[in-house]
Coordinates of C-alpha atoms in Angstrom, one line a residue:
Chain P
M1 CA 113.0 118.9 131.4
T2 CA 114.1 116.4 128.9
G3 CA 113.9 117.3 125.8
T4 CA 111.8 115.0 123.0
L5 CA 111.7 115.1 118.8
T6 CA 108.8 113.6 117.2
I7 CA 108.9 113.4 113.5
V8 CA 104.9 114.5 112.9
G9 CA 103.5 112.6 109.0
V10 CA 101.1 115.6 108.5
G11 CA 100.0 114.1 105.8
P12 CA 99.1 114.5 101.8
G13 CA 96.8 118.1 101.6
R14 CA 94.0 118.1 103.4
P15 CA 93.5 119.0 107.5
E16 CA 91.3 115.7 107.3
L17 CA 93.6 113.4 106.3
M18 CA 95.9 114.2 109.2
T19 CA 96.0 111.9 112.3
P20 CA 94.5 113.2 115.7
A21 CA 97.6 111.8 116.6
A22 CA 100.1 114.0 114.0
S23 CA 97.4 117.0 115.0
A24 CA 98.2 116.3 119.0
A25 CA 102.4 116.0 118.6
I26 CA 101.8 119.7 117.0
A27 CA 99.9 120.7 119.7
D28 CA 102.1 119.7 122.6
A29 CA 105.4 121.0 121.2
T30 CA 107.1 124.6 121.6
D31 CA 108.6 124.5 118.7
L32 CA 108.1 123.5 114.9
V33 CA 110.7 122.5 112.6
G34 CA 110.4 122.1 108.3
Y35 CA 110.4 122.8 105.3
G36 CA 108.0 125.9 104.8
P37 CA 105.0 124.8 102.8
Y38 CA 105.0 121.5 105.2
L39 CA 105.2 124.4 107.9
D40 CA 102.4 126.1 106.7
R41 CA 99.9 123.0 106.4
V42 CA 99.8 123.7 110.2
T43 CA 97.1 126.1 110.7
T44 CA 96.2 126.0 114.1
R45 CA 98.7 128.6 115.5
H46 CA 99.6 127.6 120.1
P47 CA 100.9 130.3 122.2
G48 CA 104.9 130.4 122.6
Q49 CA 105.5 127.6 119.7
I50 CA 107.8 128.7 117.5
R51 CA 108.6 127.9 113.4
H52 CA 111.8 127.3 112.6
A53 CA 110.9 127.1 108.9
S54 CA 114.0 125.7 106.3
D55 CA 113.8 125.3 102.5
N56 CA 113.7 121.7 100.9
R57 CA 117.7 120.6 100.1
V58 CA 119.1 120.5 103.4
E59 CA 117.4 117.7 105.5
L60 CA 119.9 117.3 107.8
D61 CA 121.0 120.5 108.7
R62 CA 116.9 120.1 109.2
A63 CA 117.6 117.6 111.8
R64 CA 120.7 118.6 113.1
H65 CA 118.9 122.0 114.3
A66 CA 115.7 119.7 115.2
L67 CA 118.1 117.4 117.1
Q68 CA 119.6 120.2 119.2
L69 CA 116.6 122.2 120.4
A70 CA 115.1 118.6 121.9
S71 CA 118.9 118.5 123.3
H72 CA 118.6 121.9 125.1
G73 CA 115.1 120.2 126.3
R74 CA 112.8 121.8 123.6
Q75 CA 110.2 119.9 122.7
V76 CA 110.3 119.4 119.0
A77 CA 108.2 118.4 116.5
V78 CA 109.4 118.5 113.0
I79 CA 107.2 118.4 110.6
S80 CA 106.9 116.2 107.4
G81 CA 104.3 115.5 104.3
G82 CA 103.0 112.4 104.2
D83 CA 104.6 110.1 106.3
P84 CA 107.2 110.9 107.4
G85 CA 109.2 107.4 106.9
V86 CA 108.5 107.0 103.1
F87 CA 110.9 109.6 100.9
A88 CA 110.7 111.9 103.5
M89 CA 112.4 114.0 106.8
A90 CA 112.2 110.3 109.4
A91 CA 114.7 109.0 108.1
A92 CA 117.3 112.2 107.9
V93 CA 116.7 112.5 111.6
F94 CA 117.7 109.0 112.5
E95 CA 121.1 109.3 110.1
A96 CA 122.1 112.4 111.9
V97 CA 121.5 111.0 115.5
E98 CA 124.0 108.1 114.6
A99 CA 126.6 110.4 113.2
G100 CA 125.8 113.2 115.4
P101 CA 127.1 113.3 120.1
S102 CA 126.3 110.1 122.0
E103 CA 124.0 112.2 123.8
W104 CA 121.9 112.8 121.0
R105 CA 120.7 109.0 121.7
A106 CA 119.4 109.3 125.4
L107 CA 116.4 111.5 123.5
E108 CA 112.8 110.8 123.3
I109 CA 111.9 110.2 119.6
R110 CA 109.1 109.3 118.4
V111 CA 107.3 109.1 114.5
E112 CA 104.0 109.7 114.0
P113 CA 102.6 108.1 111.1
G114 CA 100.5 109.3 108.1
V115 CA 99.1 108.7 104.8
T116 CA 101.7 108.8 102.2
A117 CA 101.5 110.3 98.8
M118 CA 101.1 106.9 97.0
L119 CA 97.9 105.5 99.6
A120 CA 96.1 109.6 99.0
A121 CA 96.7 108.8 94.9
A122 CA 95.7 105.5 95.2
A123 CA 92.3 106.6 97.1
E124 CA 91.8 108.9 94.2
V125 CA 91.6 106.6 91.0
G126 CA 90.4 103.0 92.5
A127 CA 92.5 100.4 93.9
P128 CA 95.7 100.5 91.7
L129 CA 97.8 99.1 94.8
G130 CA 95.8 96.0 95.1
G131 CA 98.4 93.7 95.0
D132 CA 102.1 93.6 95.4
F133 CA 103.8 96.9 94.7
C134 CA 106.9 98.9 95.1
A135 CA 107.8 102.1 95.5
I136 CA 111.1 103.7 94.6
S137 CA 112.2 108.0 94.6
L138 CA 113.4 108.3 90.9
S139 CA 115.7 111.5 92.8
D140 CA 119.6 111.2 91.8
N141 CA 120.2 113.1 94.5
L142 CA 121.4 111.2 96.8
K143 CA 121.5 107.5 95.4
S144 CA 123.2 106.7 91.6
W145 CA 121.1 106.7 88.7
T146 CA 123.0 103.7 88.5
T147 CA 120.7 101.5 91.0
I148 CA 117.4 103.6 90.8
R149 CA 117.2 101.8 87.0
R150 CA 118.3 98.2 88.4
R151 CA 115.2 99.1 90.9
L152 CA 112.8 99.5 88.0
E153 CA 114.0 97.1 85.8
A154 CA 113.6 94.8 89.1
A155 CA 110.1 95.6 89.7
A156 CA 108.9 95.6 85.9
R157 CA 110.6 92.1 85.2
A158 CA 108.8 90.7 88.5
D159 CA 105.6 92.7 87.5
F160 CA 104.8 94.5 90.7
V161 CA 102.8 98.2 90.2
I162 CA 105.0 100.0 91.0
A163 CA 104.5 103.9 92.9
L164 CA 107.3 107.1 91.8
Y165 CA 108.4 109.5 94.3
N166 CA 109.7 112.2 93.4
P167 CA 109.4 111.9 89.6
L168 CA 111.4 114.9 88.2
S169 CA 112.0 119.0 89.1
K170 CA 114.2 121.6 87.4
A171 CA 117.0 120.3 87.8
R172 CA 116.6 116.6 86.8
P173 CA 113.5 117.0 83.9
H174 CA 114.6 113.9 82.1
Q175 CA 114.4 111.1 84.6
L176 CA 110.9 110.4 84.4
G177 CA 111.5 109.9 80.4
E178 CA 114.1 107.9 80.9
A179 CA 112.2 105.6 83.2
F180 CA 109.2 105.4 81.3
A181 CA 111.6 103.8 78.1
L182 CA 113.6 101.8 80.4
L183 CA 109.8 100.3 81.9
R184 CA 108.9 99.9 77.9
E185 CA 111.6 97.7 77.2
T186 CA 110.6 95.4 79.7
I187 CA 106.2 95.6 80.0
P188 CA 103.9 95.9 77.1
P189 CA 102.7 99.4 75.9
S190 CA 99.3 99.1 76.9
S191 CA 100.3 98.6 80.6
V192 CA 97.8 101.5 82.6
V193 CA 100.1 104.5 84.0
V194 CA 98.0 106.6 86.4
M195 CA 99.8 110.4 86.8
V196 CA 97.8 112.3 90.2
R197 CA 99.2 115.3 91.0
A198 CA 98.6 116.8 94.8
A199 CA 96.8 113.9 95.3
G200 CA 94.9 114.6 99.2
S201 CA 94.7 118.6 98.5
G202 CA 91.8 120.5 97.5
E203 CA 93.9 120.6 94.1
V204 CA 94.3 116.9 92.7
R205 CA 94.6 116.4 89.6
Q206 CA 94.6 112.5 87.3
I207 CA 95.4 111.4 84.5
I208 CA 94.6 107.9 83.4
T209 CA 96.7 106.9 80.2
T210 CA 99.1 104.1 79.1
L211 CA 102.8 103.1 79.4
G212 CA 102.5 104.6 75.3
E213 CA 100.9 107.0 75.6
V214 CA 102.2 108.9 78.3
D215 CA 104.1 112.0 78.7
P216 CA 106.4 112.6 81.2
G217 CA 106.1 116.1 80.7
T218 CA 102.8 116.6 82.5
A219 CA 104.6 115.1 85.8
D220 CA 106.0 117.8 88.5
M221 CA 107.3 117.5 91.7
R222 CA 104.3 117.4 93.4
T223 CA 103.3 114.5 90.8
L224 CA 102.7 110.9 92.4
V225 CA 103.1 108.0 89.8
L226 CA 101.4 104.8 89.7
I227 CA 102.6 102.1 87.1
G228 CA 100.2 99.0 87.0
S229 CA 100.6 95.3 86.7
S230 CA 99.2 92.9 84.4
A231 CA 96.5 92.5 87.1
T232 CA 95.7 96.3 86.5
R233 CA 92.3 97.2 85.1
L234 CA 90.3 99.9 84.0
I235 CA 86.4 99.9 84.8
A236 CA 85.2 102.3 81.6
R237 CA 82.5 104.5 83.5
E238 CA 79.8 107.0 81.4
G239 CA 80.7 110.8 81.8
K240 CA 83.5 109.8 83.9
A241 CA 87.0 109.1 84.9
P242 CA 87.6 105.4 84.6
W243 CA 88.3 103.8 88.3
V244 CA 91.5 102.0 87.9
Y245 CA 92.1 98.6 90.1
T246 CA 94.8 95.6 90.2
L247 CA 93.6 92.2 90.8
R248 CA 94.1 90.7 94.4
R249 CA 95.4 87.1 92.0
D250 CA 97.0 86.5 89.3
V251 CA 96.0 86.7 85.4
E252 CA 96.4 84.0 83.2
G253 CA 99.2 85.1 80.4
G254 CA 100.3 88.4 83.5
R255 CA 104.2 89.3 83.3
Chain R
M1 CA 67.8 109.0 97.0
T2 CA 71.1 108.3 95.4
G3 CA 73.6 105.5 97.1
T4 CA 76.5 105.7 98.0
L5 CA 79.2 103.2 99.0
T6 CA 83.2 104.4 100.9
I7 CA 85.7 102.3 101.5
V8 CA 87.2 103.8 105.2
G9 CA 90.8 102.7 106.3
V10 CA 90.3 103.4 109.5
G11 CA 94.7 102.8 110.0
P12 CA 96.2 100.5 111.9
G13 CA 94.1 100.3 115.4
R14 CA 94.3 102.5 117.8
P15 CA 91.6 105.7 117.6
E16 CA 94.3 108.2 117.4
L17 CA 95.7 106.7 113.8
M18 CA 92.4 107.2 112.0
T19 CA 92.1 110.0 110.2
P20 CA 88.8 112.7 110.5
A21 CA 88.0 111.8 107.3
A22 CA 87.4 108.3 107.9
S23 CA 85.7 109.2 111.1
A24 CA 83.3 111.6 109.1
A25 CA 82.6 108.7 106.3
I26 CA 81.6 106.8 108.6
A27 CA 79.9 108.5 110.7
D28 CA 77.2 110.1 107.2
A29 CA 77.0 106.5 106.6
T30 CA 73.5 104.4 107.6
D31 CA 75.0 101.2 106.9
L32 CA 78.5 99.6 107.9
V33 CA 79.9 96.9 106.4
G34 CA 82.8 94.5 107.3
Y35 CA 84.6 91.6 109.3
G36 CA 84.3 91.9 112.5
P37 CA 87.1 92.9 114.4
Y38 CA 87.6 96.2 112.1
L39 CA 83.5 96.8 112.8
D40 CA 84.7 96.7 116.8
R41 CA 87.2 99.7 116.2
V42 CA 84.3 101.8 115.5
T43 CA 83.7 102.7 119.2
T44 CA 80.8 105.8 118.1
R45 CA 77.7 104.6 117.7
H46 CA 75.4 106.7 115.4
P47 CA 71.9 106.3 116.3
G48 CA 69.8 104.2 113.4
Q49 CA 73.0 103.3 112.0
I50 CA 73.1 99.2 110.8
R51 CA 76.1 96.8 111.2
H52 CA 76.6 93.9 108.7
A53 CA 79.3 92.3 110.3
S54 CA 81.1 89.4 108.1
D55 CA 84.1 86.7 108.6
N56 CA 87.2 87.4 107.5
R57 CA 87.5 85.0 103.7
V58 CA 84.8 86.3 102.4
E59 CA 85.5 89.8 101.3
L60 CA 83.9 89.4 97.2
D61 CA 80.4 88.5 99.5
R62 CA 81.4 91.1 101.3
A63 CA 81.8 94.0 98.7
R64 CA 78.9 92.9 96.8
H65 CA 76.9 93.1 99.5
A66 CA 77.7 96.6 100.1
L67 CA 77.3 97.6 96.3
Q68 CA 73.4 96.1 96.7
L69 CA 73.0 97.9 99.8
A70 CA 74.5 100.8 97.9
S71 CA 72.4 100.4 94.9
H72 CA 69.3 100.6 97.3
G73 CA 70.4 104.1 98.6
R74 CA 72.2 103.2 101.4
Q75 CA 75.0 105.3 102.6
V76 CA 77.2 102.3 102.6
A77 CA 80.8 102.9 104.6
V78 CA 83.3 99.3 104.3
I79 CA 85.5 99.5 106.7
S80 CA 88.5 98.3 106.3
G81 CA 92.1 97.8 108.3
G82 CA 94.2 100.0 107.9
D83 CA 95.0 101.4 104.4
P84 CA 91.7 100.1 101.7
G85 CA 93.7 100.4 99.0
V86 CA 96.7 98.2 100.5
F87 CA 95.8 94.0 100.9
A88 CA 92.4 95.0 102.3
M89 CA 88.8 95.5 101.0
A90 CA 89.2 98.1 98.0
A91 CA 90.2 95.7 95.4
A92 CA 87.6 93.8 96.6
V93 CA 84.9 96.1 96.0
F94 CA 86.2 97.1 92.5
E95 CA 86.7 93.7 91.4
A96 CA 82.7 93.1 92.7
V97 CA 81.9 96.2 90.1
E98 CA 83.5 95.5 87.2
A99 CA 82.0 92.0 87.2
G100 CA 78.0 92.6 88.8
P101 CA 75.5 94.3 87.1
S102 CA 76.2 97.4 84.8
E103 CA 74.3 100.5 87.5
W104 CA 76.6 99.3 90.3
R105 CA 78.8 101.8 87.7
A106 CA 76.8 104.7 88.3
L107 CA 76.8 105.0 92.2
E108 CA 79.4 107.2 93.9
I109 CA 81.9 105.4 95.0
R110 CA 85.3 106.8 96.9
V111 CA 88.3 105.2 98.8
E112 CA 89.1 106.9 102.4
P113 CA 92.7 106.6 102.8
G114 CA 94.4 105.8 106.1
V115 CA 98.1 104.6 107.9
T116 CA 98.7 100.9 106.3
A117 CA 100.3 98.6 109.0
M118 CA 103.8 98.8 107.3
L119 CA 103.8 102.1 107.8
A120 CA 102.5 102.2 111.5
A121 CA 105.8 99.5 112.3
A122 CA 108.1 101.2 110.3
A123 CA 107.1 104.2 112.9
E124 CA 107.3 102.3 115.6
V125 CA 111.2 101.4 115.3
G126 CA 112.8 104.0 113.3
A127 CA 112.6 104.7 109.7
P128 CA 113.5 101.5 108.1
L129 CA 111.1 102.5 105.1
G130 CA 113.4 105.1 104.4
G131 CA 115.4 103.5 100.8
D132 CA 113.1 102.0 97.9
F133 CA 111.0 99.3 99.5
C134 CA 108.6 97.1 98.6
A135 CA 105.2 95.6 99.8
I136 CA 104.4 91.9 99.2
S137 CA 101.0 89.8 100.7
L138 CA 102.5 85.6 101.3
S139 CA 99.4 85.1 101.1
D140 CA 98.9 82.9 98.3
N141 CA 94.4 81.9 98.5
L142 CA 94.4 84.3 95.5
K143 CA 97.8 84.0 93.8
S144 CA 100.5 81.6 93.0
W145 CA 103.5 80.9 95.9
T146 CA 105.6 80.7 92.2
T147 CA 104.2 84.9 92.1
I148 CA 105.8 85.6 95.4
R149 CA 109.2 84.1 95.2
R150 CA 109.7 85.7 91.5
R151 CA 109.3 89.0 93.6
L152 CA 110.9 87.9 96.7
E153 CA 113.9 87.3 94.6
A154 CA 113.3 90.4 92.6
A155 CA 113.5 92.9 95.7
A156 CA 115.7 90.7 97.4
R157 CA 118.2 91.0 94.6
A158 CA 117.5 94.7 93.6
D159 CA 118.5 95.3 97.1
F160 CA 115.0 96.2 97.9
V161 CA 113.8 97.2 102.0
I162 CA 111.2 94.7 101.5
A163 CA 107.7 94.3 103.9
L164 CA 105.6 91.7 104.2
Y165 CA 102.1 91.4 104.5
N166 CA 99.9 88.5 105.7
P167 CA 103.3 86.6 106.7
L168 CA 101.5 82.9 107.2
S169 CA 98.7 81.7 108.4
K170 CA 96.7 78.7 110.7
A171 CA 96.0 77.7 107.4
R172 CA 99.7 78.1 106.2
P173 CA 102.2 77.7 108.6
H174 CA 105.4 77.6 106.5
Q175 CA 105.3 80.1 104.4
L176 CA 106.8 82.6 106.6
G177 CA 110.1 80.3 107.4
E178 CA 110.1 79.4 102.9
A179 CA 110.7 82.9 102.3
F180 CA 113.3 83.2 104.7
A181 CA 114.9 80.5 103.1
L182 CA 114.2 82.0 99.9
L183 CA 115.9 85.5 100.9
R184 CA 118.8 84.2 102.5
E185 CA 119.5 82.5 99.2
T186 CA 121.0 86.4 97.7
I187 CA 121.2 88.2 100.9
P188 CA 123.2 88.5 104.0
P189 CA 122.4 86.7 107.3
S190 CA 123.2 89.8 108.5
S191 CA 120.8 91.4 107.5
V192 CA 118.3 93.3 109.9
V193 CA 114.9 91.7 111.1
V194 CA 112.0 93.7 111.6
M195 CA 108.8 91.9 113.2
V196 CA 105.9 94.5 114.2
R197 CA 102.9 92.8 115.8
A198 CA 99.5 94.6 116.3
A199 CA 101.7 98.3 115.1
G200 CA 99.5 101.7 115.6
S201 CA 97.7 99.3 118.8
G202 CA 98.1 99.9 122.1
E203 CA 99.7 96.6 122.5
V204 CA 102.4 96.5 119.9
R205 CA 105.1 94.1 120.3
Q206 CA 108.6 94.3 118.5
I207 CA 111.3 91.8 117.7
I208 CA 114.2 93.7 116.2
T209 CA 116.4 91.0 113.9
T210 CA 118.8 89.4 111.3
L211 CA 118.4 87.2 109.0
G212 CA 120.4 84.3 109.9
E213 CA 118.9 84.5 113.4
V214 CA 115.6 85.2 113.0
D215 CA 112.3 82.4 114.5
P216 CA 109.5 82.7 111.6
G217 CA 107.5 81.0 115.0
T218 CA 107.1 84.0 116.7
A219 CA 105.1 86.1 113.4
D220 CA 101.4 85.8 113.0
M221 CA 98.6 87.1 110.6
R222 CA 99.3 90.4 113.0
T223 CA 102.5 90.5 112.3
L224 CA 104.0 92.6 109.6
V225 CA 107.3 92.2 109.2
L226 CA 110.4 94.0 107.3
I227 CA 113.4 92.8 106.0
G228 CA 116.2 95.8 105.4
S229 CA 118.1 96.6 102.6
S230 CA 121.8 96.8 102.5
A231 CA 121.5 100.4 103.7
T232 CA 118.8 99.4 106.9
R233 CA 120.9 100.0 110.0
L234 CA 120.8 100.2 113.7
I235 CA 121.7 102.4 116.2
A236 CA 122.6 100.9 119.7
R237 CA 120.9 102.8 122.5
E238 CA 121.3 102.3 126.6
G239 CA 118.8 100.3 127.8
K240 CA 116.3 100.5 125.1
A241 CA 115.8 98.2 121.5
P242 CA 118.0 100.4 119.1
W243 CA 116.4 102.3 116.6
V244 CA 116.2 100.7 112.8
Y245 CA 116.1 102.8 109.5
T246 CA 117.9 103.2 105.8
L247 CA 119.7 105.0 104.6
R248 CA 118.7 107.4 102.1
R249 CA 121.7 107.1 99.5
D250 CA 123.5 103.9 98.3
V251 CA 126.8 102.5 100.6
E252 CA 129.6 101.3 99.2
G253 CA 130.1 97.6 98.7
G254 CA 125.7 97.4 99.0
R255 CA 124.2 94.2 97.3

């Protein structure tokens, strides 16, 4: 039997946010490959299905392992948080394919999209991604901090809403603070900042603040950070957190 | 009974890409409000549920209508393609709330996220969004072409992968060509361009080409356009379209 490999986005956390197509891809697999906590989100057990859990820092190894299984005729699902194409497993799999044996190019490889953290975080607070936006991973494990700085500066100057993935970790605790300091050079301290932890899970926590007031110490690796554009606004509500949204149009005097 | 309003993302087209949470929100509604073709994607009929179809150009009117229904105690679902927060209905609803009567702020308003077109398009061809990326709507119905140009230039100079929504329409047939011309001033003609029409539907069609060769005439309003960064690569396959992916790391000599 010909092997297949499907890179499956299981969404941000709550099972109700995983698409039926993703659930079906998981049900059809003989082997599940993934980072332990993402595998744990797959609560449905299928008889005979094998789970291969790995830790989070070995994406290329995990991708190669999955490709080897598929090349031996297995039906493999690589389990990815959120959407597999956004700072997740899909790019690692294709990188492994390009560098790997030519028979891997004959495999049937598919990507099952999912709700990425940025969309779940935005939905929790309103519609902050209502205008043009960009998504930047602050992790410099694979790219240089110079590249990240350059993209932050460009995004701020062009008045994008900015979504930050992987804002900090134990190994790099200072990057989110540095990113905020850099953004303050270009955009006003009154700019809206939203930090949503564990968006789209059962245990979401959100902070709505400003670029001038934000404390980067309140974020961790599960936090998605959104920095508003000049068109991002708050709608005050009695006894509740404000809604945050971005106007679809330019604002007068906008950056 | 207190009215509620949920802005529901039905995903890119195929029912299997709509989340169970979105399906549940639709099932619970007494009234569905939306652009006709999006309403048509909701094939499950619920007894007594009322459908309010409108055309595509009246987003604020549609939002106000939905809010009025909710303020009269109805359980309203606003049906939005893709993800409601990305160039869709959520921002229009909150804009209407901010400008509307204060009692609208007391309504229970929720956003149900979905798979936005950019993610579905990327999944069709591989992992082109594997690096930092931005999303820009080329529609100048609400913002100026000057703003759009400025964001395109910034995105090109900072070497983002670029996703273009609403690339052109009958009323503005020249904007995608102008956008490509502008990008050619900064990024090389060899840059990968992907055009995916009706991504995530049953009738997807894709073109993989370069910035130097691309024909904007092959796009329409249902096309999602992706322009690669310096780290975007093709993996050739025998007898099949190449896979497209973006390296997670910087490339030497990258822009």
